[in-house]
Coordinates of C-alpha atoms in Angstrom, one line a residue:
M1 CA 95.6 -20.5 -11.7
I2 CA 97.9 -17.6 -12.8
I3 CA 97.2 -18.8 -16.4
D4 CA 93.4 -19.1 -16.1
Y5 CA 93.6 -15.8 -15.5
G6 CA 95.7 -15.0 -18.2
F7 CA 93.6 -16.8 -20.4
K8 CA 90.9 -14.3 -19.3
L9 CA 92.6 -11.7 -20.3
I10 CA 93.6 -12.1 -23.8
K11 CA 89.8 -13.0 -23.8
F12 CA 88.6 -9.9 -22.5
G13 CA 91.3 -8.0 -24.3
S14 CA 90.1 -9.3 -28.0
L15 CA 86.3 -8.5 -26.8
V16 CA 88.2 -4.9 -26.4
Y17 CA 89.4 -4.8 -30.0
V18 CA 86.8 -6.4 -31.8
V19 CA 84.0 -3.9 -30.3
K20 CA 86.1 -1.0 -30.5
S21 CA 87.2 -1.9 -34.4
Y22 CA 84.2 -2.7 -35.6
V23 CA 81.0 -2.3 -33.8
F24 CA 81.5 0.7 -31.9
D25 CA 83.6 3.7 -30.2
V26 CA 84.2 6.7 -27.8
T27 CA 85.7 10.0 -28.7
M28 CA 86.1 13.2 -28.7
C29 CA 85.2 16.1 -31.1
I30 CA 87.2 18.8 -30.6
G31 CA 87.3 22.4 -31.8
P32 CA 85.6 25.4 -34.0
S33 CA 84.4 23.4 -37.5
M34 CA 81.1 21.9 -36.1
L35 CA 79.9 24.6 -34.0
P36 CA 77.1 24.2 -33.0
T37 CA 76.2 21.1 -33.2
F38 CA 79.4 19.9 -31.4
N39 CA 81.2 22.2 -28.1
C40 CA 84.2 23.8 -29.4
A41 CA 85.6 22.6 -26.2
G42 CA 85.3 18.8 -26.8
D43 CA 82.4 16.9 -26.8
I44 CA 82.6 12.7 -26.0
V45 CA 81.2 10.9 -29.2
V46 CA 79.8 7.4 -29.8
V47 CA 81.2 6.5 -32.5
E48 CA 79.2 3.3 -34.5
H49 CA 81.5 1.7 -37.4
I50 CA 78.3 -0.7 -38.9
T51 CA 77.2 2.1 -41.6
P52 CA 80.4 2.7 -43.0
R53 CA 80.8 -0.9 -43.9
F54 CA 77.0 -1.4 -45.4
G55 CA 77.4 1.6 -47.9
T56 CA 74.6 3.3 -46.0
L57 CA 76.3 6.7 -44.9
K58 CA 73.7 9.5 -46.7
V59 CA 73.8 13.3 -46.9
G60 CA 73.8 14.5 -43.6
H61 CA 75.0 12.2 -42.3
V62 CA 78.4 13.6 -39.6
V63 CA 81.0 11.4 -39.8
L64 CA 85.4 11.4 -38.9
A65 CA 87.1 10.8 -41.6
N66 CA 92.1 11.3 -41.7
S67 CA 92.3 15.4 -42.9
P68 CA 93.7 16.4 -46.2
T69 CA 96.1 18.2 -45.2
N70 CA 97.5 16.2 -42.3
P71 CA 96.5 12.1 -42.9
K72 CA 97.6 11.6 -39.3
K73 CA 94.9 14.3 -38.1
T74 CA 90.8 12.8 -37.8
I75 CA 88.4 15.7 -38.7
C76 CA 84.6 15.7 -38.2
K77 CA 83.1 16.8 -40.7
R78 CA 79.3 16.5 -41.8
I79 CA 78.6 14.3 -45.9
K80 CA 77.4 17.0 -47.9
G81 CA 77.2 15.5 -51.4
F82 CA 78.5 12.0 -52.6
G83 CA 80.5 11.2 -56.0
G84 CA 78.5 13.2 -59.0
D85 CA 76.2 15.5 -57.0
V86 CA 76.5 18.5 -57.6
V87 CA 77.1 20.9 -54.3
K88 CA 77.0 24.3 -53.6
P89 CA 80.0 25.2 -50.7
S90 CA 79.2 27.4 -48.1
K91 CA 80.2 31.0 -47.9
L92 CA 82.9 31.8 -45.7
Y93 CA 81.7 35.6 -45.8
P94 CA 77.9 37.2 -47.4
S95 CA 79.5 38.9 -50.5
Q96 CA 81.1 36.0 -51.2
H97 CA 80.2 34.2 -54.9
V98 CA 80.8 30.9 -54.4
A99 CA 80.4 28.3 -57.6
E100 CA 79.2 25.3 -57.3
K101 CA 81.4 22.4 -57.8
R102 CA 80.3 18.6 -58.9
I103 CA 81.9 16.5 -57.1
P104 CA 84.4 13.9 -58.9
K105 CA 83.3 10.1 -58.6
G106 CA 84.2 8.0 -55.6
R107 CA 85.0 11.2 -53.6
V108 CA 82.8 12.5 -51.1
W109 CA 82.5 16.1 -50.4
L110 CA 82.5 16.8 -46.2
E111 CA 82.7 20.6 -44.8
G112 CA 82.1 21.5 -40.6
D113 CA 78.0 23.2 -39.7
N114 CA 80.0 26.1 -39.2
P115 CA 81.3 27.9 -42.5
S116 CA 83.2 31.0 -40.8
N117 CA 85.6 28.7 -39.5

């Protein structure tokens, strides 16, 4: 009887692991960088893991990525371009001159929706 419950628990745990790792997950996006798309205090979002596995990400998709300044931290940003594309970074203030940048091959340009952050 106890062994049956143990096997059921292991099966259930395995199913949860597979779904969370390969199908979808639920997380929170907190912070001002994605205003007005996401609330500064935090929004609960469903993250699907299928699109990145099949290489169908596109400019404009919102993604979660490891922070370039702190790899232990996850950031929520919008894809602005892929390797080989030329992008013009968002201005921090109206009088700022921003030069266009060519994204190196194998890289992705990510930006938040809030240019003042």
